[in-house]
Amino acid sequence: MKKLAGPNITFSDALREVYSGISCDIERARYANAIPDADEIEEQYCIGANNANLFEFPRVTSTRDDPDPAVRNGLRKSDLTKLYTQFFVPQKKPGRLIYDRIKVSAKGKCPFCGGVGQVRTLDHYLPKANFPLVSVLPANLIPSCGDCNFDKSNHFPYQRNKQTLNPYYDSDHFFVQQWIFARVVPSSPVVLDFFVDPPAGWSEEDRERVVAHFQDYDLAERFAIEAAADLPETITTRRTTLSALTPGEFSEHLTEKARNQALPVNNWRRVMFLALSQDEWFCSREF
Ligand SMILES: [Zn+2]
């Protein structure tokens, strides 16, 4: 849940680079002739993304009888996914420079899970399996960690309110207002239970979208695992160097930890420290 500036590379530019890596003249011409309207496709995509309407973008569906459906002007799904896998991702292809430029734009932190994972790949916001026409559209390629990329897989919803957050296009309020919270489960070891609670003024659609994002990326479990690994350090500090603090002072210390991290508002560690600071049982307990 980290906002990113979209890549400053057009679809036409990306295609030009990709085509330059195709050695066969006939094959290159086949692609170029079949996609003469890259600017229009990109415009259609951007309008959809800006209006959270990408669930309506034309999709292709494979069936048992037609596993490799025609997409346009003689190009099949496999031809278009090949543009990505064979002419965009491989290290020695000119398209790889664009791949790498997009990948480093997140500065290593995956925007979907808010930095739980390190960026390892590019995620197709509209999966190439169903939207092969935009398999190398830069605006559709978002830096991602392996887990987020795996969790999402080829899934893309048919409903507007089930769409996960788009780090390039979605409104700032998703990224600057807190909608993930945690409660402390008084147990040994201490457990944090993360949950979604969007601000009261949000629309029903926005509320449902963050719930979808939280569920699709399995953030409750992944955040809880991170917290479980991190908590012993806080507990050890409380037992040793901070043992003289009153519960109120310890609570204030935890609040400061959350504030001082300069972490995004829904980052698991920030949410964790805020939850701990507000929990009377945790702050007053003798560890
Ligand atoms: Zn991630």
Short mmCIF file of C-alpha atoms and ligand atoms in Angstrom, two decimals:
data_model
loop_
_atom_site.label_atom_id
_atom_site.label_comp_id
_atom_site.label_asym_id
_atom_site.label_seq_id
_atom_site.Cartn_x
_atom_site.Cartn_y
_atom_site.Cartn_z
CA MET A 1 0.00 0.00 0.00
CA LYS A 2 2.54 2.42 -1.16
CA LYS A 3 1.76 4.95 -3.86
CA LEU A 4 4.16 4.96 -6.81
CA ALA A 5 4.63 7.33 -9.71
CA GLY A 6 3.73 5.49 -12.91
CA PRO A 7 6.46 4.69 -15.40
CA ASN A 8 7.30 7.54 -17.72
CA ILE A 9 7.49 5.21 -20.71
CA THR A 10 4.76 4.96 -23.34
CA PHE A 11 3.37 1.76 -24.80
CA SER A 12 4.76 2.78 -28.21
CA ASP A 13 8.24 3.25 -26.76
CA ALA A 14 8.05 -0.13 -25.01
CA LEU A 15 6.90 -1.87 -28.18
CA ARG A 16 9.68 -0.25 -30.18
CA GLU A 17 12.27 -1.64 -27.76
CA VAL A 18 10.61 -5.04 -27.67
CA TYR A 19 10.42 -5.23 -31.47
CA SER A 20 14.10 -4.30 -31.78
CA GLY A 21 14.87 -7.53 -29.92
CA ILE A 22 13.02 -9.68 -32.47
CA SER A 23 15.55 -10.88 -35.03
CA CYS A 24 13.08 -12.28 -37.58
CA ASP A 25 11.82 -9.52 -39.91
CA ILE A 26 8.59 -11.35 -40.69
CA GLU A 27 7.77 -11.91 -37.04
CA ARG A 28 8.54 -8.31 -36.14
CA ALA A 29 6.32 -7.02 -38.96
CA ARG A 30 3.51 -9.36 -37.90
CA TYR A 31 3.41 -7.75 -34.45
CA ALA A 32 3.81 -4.20 -35.72
CA ASN A 33 1.04 -4.61 -38.29
CA ALA A 34 -1.32 -6.17 -35.77
CA ILE A 35 -0.88 -3.39 -33.18
CA PRO A 36 -0.90 -0.11 -35.13
CA ASP A 37 -2.93 1.59 -32.40
CA ALA A 38 -0.71 1.38 -29.31
CA ASP A 39 -1.52 4.97 -28.33
CA GLU A 40 -5.25 4.29 -28.39
CA ILE A 41 -4.87 1.10 -26.36
CA GLU A 42 -2.78 2.97 -23.81
CA GLU A 43 -5.32 5.78 -23.61
CA GLN A 44 -8.15 3.31 -23.08
CA TYR A 45 -6.13 1.63 -20.32
CA CYS A 46 -5.29 4.91 -18.58
CA ILE A 47 -8.88 6.12 -18.63
CA GLY A 48 -9.97 2.80 -17.13
CA ALA A 49 -7.24 2.92 -14.49
CA ASN A 50 -7.98 6.52 -13.51
CA ASN A 51 -11.64 5.66 -13.01
CA ALA A 52 -11.06 2.29 -11.30
CA ASN A 53 -12.80 0.71 -14.29
CA LEU A 54 -10.12 -1.74 -15.41
CA PHE A 55 -12.39 -4.65 -14.49
CA GLU A 56 -14.21 -3.74 -17.73
CA PHE A 57 -11.10 -3.79 -19.93
CA PRO A 58 -11.59 -6.31 -22.77
CA ARG A 59 -10.40 -9.72 -21.63
CA VAL A 60 -9.80 -13.01 -23.39
CA THR A 61 -10.70 -16.33 -21.85
CA SER A 62 -9.12 -19.65 -22.70
CA THR A 63 -11.36 -22.67 -22.83
CA ARG A 64 -10.70 -26.36 -23.24
CA ASP A 65 -11.77 -26.14 -26.87
CA ASP A 66 -9.84 -22.93 -27.47
CA PRO A 67 -6.82 -22.78 -25.13
CA ASP A 68 -5.05 -20.14 -27.21
CA PRO A 69 -7.74 -17.71 -28.36
CA ALA A 70 -7.25 -15.16 -31.13
CA VAL A 71 -6.83 -11.64 -29.75
CA ARG A 72 -6.49 -9.40 -32.78
CA ASN A 73 -5.32 -9.28 -36.39
CA GLY A 74 -3.90 -12.78 -36.44
CA LEU A 75 -2.23 -12.57 -33.04
CA ARG A 76 -3.15 -15.16 -30.46
CA LYS A 77 -2.86 -14.99 -26.72
CA SER A 78 0.40 -16.96 -26.80
CA ASP A 79 1.91 -14.52 -29.34
CA LEU A 80 1.23 -11.60 -27.01
CA THR A 81 2.38 -13.26 -23.79
CA LYS A 82 5.53 -14.21 -25.71
CA LEU A 83 6.26 -10.51 -26.21
CA TYR A 84 6.71 -10.32 -22.44
CA THR A 85 8.40 -13.64 -21.67
CA GLN A 86 10.78 -13.80 -24.64
CA PHE A 87 11.40 -10.20 -25.68
CA PHE A 88 10.91 -8.12 -22.51
CA VAL A 89 12.17 -10.14 -19.54
CA PRO A 90 15.34 -11.91 -20.82
CA GLN A 91 18.53 -10.13 -19.76
CA LYS A 92 19.99 -9.58 -23.21
CA LYS A 93 16.89 -8.15 -24.86
CA PRO A 94 16.57 -4.35 -25.34
CA GLY A 95 13.16 -4.47 -23.61
CA ARG A 96 14.88 -5.59 -20.41
CA LEU A 97 16.14 -2.04 -19.83
CA ILE A 98 12.53 -0.91 -19.47
CA TYR A 99 11.77 -3.89 -17.21
CA ASP A 100 14.66 -2.90 -14.95
CA ARG A 101 13.72 0.79 -14.94
CA ILE A 102 10.22 -0.03 -13.74
CA LYS A 103 11.49 -2.57 -11.23
CA VAL A 104 13.82 -0.13 -9.44
CA SER A 105 11.17 2.60 -9.27
CA ALA A 106 9.77 1.17 -6.03
CA LYS A 107 13.20 1.48 -4.37
CA GLY A 108 13.08 -2.14 -3.32
CA LYS A 109 9.85 -2.08 -1.28
CA CYS A 110 6.84 -3.92 -2.65
CA PRO A 111 3.93 -1.45 -2.93
CA PHE A 112 1.20 -4.11 -2.62
CA CYS A 113 2.16 -5.37 0.86
CA GLY A 114 3.64 -2.06 1.98
CA GLY A 115 7.19 -3.34 2.09
CA VAL A 116 6.84 -6.71 3.81
CA GLY A 117 8.52 -8.13 0.74
CA GLN A 118 11.37 -6.88 -1.41
CA VAL A 119 10.69 -6.19 -5.07
CA ARG A 120 11.64 -9.27 -7.08
CA THR A 121 9.54 -9.03 -10.23
CA LEU A 122 6.96 -7.04 -12.16
CA ASP A 123 3.30 -7.76 -11.59
CA HIS A 124 0.79 -7.41 -14.41
CA TYR A 125 -2.02 -5.44 -12.77
CA LEU A 126 -4.23 -6.89 -15.50
CA PRO A 127 -2.82 -10.43 -15.74
CA LYS A 128 -1.35 -11.26 -19.12
CA ALA A 129 -3.24 -14.57 -19.18
CA ASN A 130 -6.52 -12.71 -19.61
CA PHE A 131 -5.28 -9.37 -20.92
CA PRO A 132 -2.44 -10.34 -23.26
CA LEU A 133 -2.80 -7.17 -25.33
CA VAL A 134 -1.28 -5.17 -22.45
CA SER A 135 1.45 -7.68 -21.57
CA VAL A 136 4.21 -5.09 -22.17
CA LEU A 137 2.25 -1.90 -21.48
CA PRO A 138 4.45 -0.13 -18.87
CA ALA A 139 1.43 1.34 -17.07
CA ASN A 140 0.23 -2.22 -16.44
CA LEU A 141 3.55 -3.37 -14.96
CA ILE A 142 4.05 -2.76 -11.25
CA PRO A 143 7.09 -3.71 -9.12
CA SER A 144 6.13 -6.53 -6.78
CA CYS A 145 7.55 -8.99 -4.28
CA GLY A 146 7.36 -12.67 -5.08
CA ASP A 147 4.64 -13.38 -2.51
CA CYS A 148 2.28 -10.65 -3.76
CA ASN A 149 2.86 -11.70 -7.34
CA PHE A 150 2.15 -15.32 -6.42
CA ASP A 151 -0.89 -14.56 -4.25
CA LYS A 152 -2.55 -12.58 -7.01
CA SER A 153 -1.62 -15.00 -9.77
CA ASN A 154 -3.93 -14.67 -12.79
CA HIS A 155 -6.81 -13.42 -10.72
CA PHE A 156 -8.64 -10.29 -11.77
CA PRO A 157 -12.20 -9.59 -10.65
CA TYR A 158 -15.27 -8.91 -12.72
CA GLN A 159 -16.58 -6.41 -10.18
CA ARG A 160 -15.43 -2.89 -9.51
CA ASN A 161 -15.49 -3.24 -5.72
CA LYS A 162 -13.26 -6.33 -5.77
CA GLN A 163 -10.34 -4.63 -7.51
CA THR A 164 -7.15 -4.49 -5.44
CA LEU A 165 -5.35 -1.18 -5.03
CA ASN A 166 -3.36 0.14 -7.96
CA PRO A 167 -0.20 1.91 -6.69
CA TYR A 168 0.05 4.02 -9.86
CA TYR A 169 -3.53 5.16 -10.24
CA ASP A 170 -5.60 4.94 -7.10
CA SER A 171 -6.42 8.03 -5.07
CA ASP A 172 -4.13 9.26 -2.33
CA HIS A 173 -6.61 8.56 0.46
CA PHE A 174 -5.94 4.82 0.13
CA PHE A 175 -2.28 5.46 0.85
CA VAL A 176 -2.30 8.29 3.40
CA GLN A 177 -5.24 7.32 5.62
CA GLN A 178 -5.05 4.42 8.04
CA TRP A 179 -7.35 1.51 7.22
CA ILE A 180 -5.35 -1.37 8.69
CA PHE A 181 -5.40 -1.76 12.46
CA ALA A 182 -4.36 -4.45 14.91
CA ARG A 183 -5.56 -5.73 18.24
CA VAL A 184 -3.36 -7.37 20.84
CA VAL A 185 -4.31 -10.92 21.78
CA PRO A 186 -3.29 -11.34 25.42
CA SER A 187 -1.44 -14.62 25.21
CA SER A 188 2.02 -16.06 25.51
CA PRO A 189 3.61 -15.41 23.14
CA VAL A 190 1.77 -12.16 22.42
CA VAL A 191 -0.11 -12.23 19.13
CA LEU A 192 -1.26 -9.33 16.94
CA ASP A 193 -4.49 -9.67 15.01
CA PHE A 194 -4.54 -7.33 12.00
CA PHE A 195 -7.85 -6.22 10.51
CA VAL A 196 -9.42 -3.67 8.16
CA ASP A 197 -11.37 -0.70 9.49
CA PRO A 198 -11.63 2.06 6.85
CA PRO A 199 -12.38 5.67 7.84
CA ALA A 200 -16.08 6.38 8.37
CA GLY A 201 -16.35 8.81 5.47
CA TRP A 202 -15.22 6.34 2.79
CA SER A 203 -17.63 5.09 0.13
CA GLU A 204 -18.88 1.52 0.30
CA GLU A 205 -16.91 0.76 -2.85
CA ASP A 206 -13.64 2.02 -1.37
CA ARG A 207 -14.28 0.06 1.81
CA GLU A 208 -14.85 -3.11 -0.17
CA ARG A 209 -11.78 -2.55 -2.29
CA VAL A 210 -9.41 -2.35 0.68
CA VAL A 211 -11.01 -5.47 2.14
CA ALA A 212 -10.37 -7.20 -1.21
CA HIS A 213 -6.77 -5.96 -1.20
CA PHE A 214 -6.22 -7.14 2.38
CA GLN A 215 -7.67 -10.58 1.62
CA ASP A 216 -6.18 -11.16 -1.83
CA TYR A 217 -2.66 -10.40 -0.61
CA ASP A 218 -3.18 -12.39 2.60
CA LEU A 219 -2.03 -9.42 4.65
CA ALA A 220 -3.56 -10.54 7.99
CA GLU A 221 -1.37 -13.60 8.09
CA ARG A 222 1.71 -12.02 6.55
CA PHE A 223 1.59 -8.99 8.87
CA ALA A 224 1.04 -11.26 11.91
CA ILE A 225 4.11 -13.32 10.98
CA GLU A 226 6.25 -10.17 10.71
CA ALA A 227 4.92 -8.90 14.04
CA ALA A 228 5.55 -12.23 15.77
CA ALA A 229 9.17 -12.12 14.66
CA ASP A 230 9.61 -8.49 15.71
CA LEU A 231 7.79 -8.48 19.07
CA PRO A 232 10.42 -10.30 21.17
CA GLU A 233 12.79 -7.36 20.71
CA THR A 234 10.23 -4.93 22.13
CA ILE A 235 9.41 -7.28 25.02
CA THR A 236 13.08 -7.78 25.85
CA THR A 237 13.64 -4.03 25.88
CA ARG A 238 10.65 -3.58 28.19
CA ARG A 239 12.04 -6.22 30.57
CA THR A 240 15.53 -4.72 30.64
CA THR A 241 16.37 -1.14 29.69
CA LEU A 242 12.78 0.15 29.94
CA SER A 243 11.77 -1.75 33.09
CA ALA A 244 11.56 1.46 35.15
CA LEU A 245 8.94 3.06 32.89
CA THR A 246 5.35 3.29 34.11
CA PRO A 247 2.69 1.75 31.82
CA GLY A 248 1.85 5.26 30.62
CA GLU A 249 5.47 6.07 29.83
CA PHE A 250 5.93 2.75 28.05
CA SER A 251 2.80 3.47 26.01
CA GLU A 252 4.21 6.86 25.04
CA HIS A 253 7.51 5.20 24.08
CA LEU A 254 5.64 2.82 21.75
CA THR A 255 3.68 5.70 20.22
CA GLU A 256 6.95 7.46 19.50
CA LYS A 257 8.33 4.31 17.89
CA ALA A 258 5.37 4.31 15.51
CA ARG A 259 5.77 8.02 14.75
CA ASN A 260 9.54 7.94 14.38
CA GLN A 261 9.67 5.16 11.84
CA ALA A 262 8.66 7.43 8.95
CA LEU A 263 6.75 4.39 7.78
CA PRO A 264 3.71 4.45 5.48
CA VAL A 265 0.51 4.75 7.46
CA ASN A 266 -0.62 1.15 6.88
CA ASN A 267 2.82 -0.41 7.26
CA TRP A 268 2.62 -3.47 9.55
CA ARG A 269 5.29 -2.15 11.95
CA ARG A 270 3.66 1.22 12.39
CA VAL A 271 0.26 -0.41 12.90
CA MET A 272 1.83 -2.84 15.37
CA PHE A 273 3.43 -0.15 17.56
CA LEU A 274 0.23 1.89 17.62
CA ALA A 275 -1.79 -1.17 18.66
CA LEU A 276 0.72 -2.04 21.38
CA SER A 277 0.79 1.54 22.67
CA GLN A 278 -3.00 1.58 23.03
CA ASP A 279 -3.26 -1.80 24.75
CA GLU A 280 -3.51 -1.51 28.52
CA TRP A 281 -2.74 -5.18 29.12
CA PHE A 282 0.46 -5.06 27.06
CA CYS A 283 1.71 -1.77 28.52
CA SER A 284 1.11 -2.76 32.15
CA ARG A 285 2.18 -6.39 31.95
CA GLU A 286 5.39 -7.56 33.65
CA PHE A 287 7.28 -9.65 31.16
ZN ZN B 1 4.45 -7.60 -1.68
#
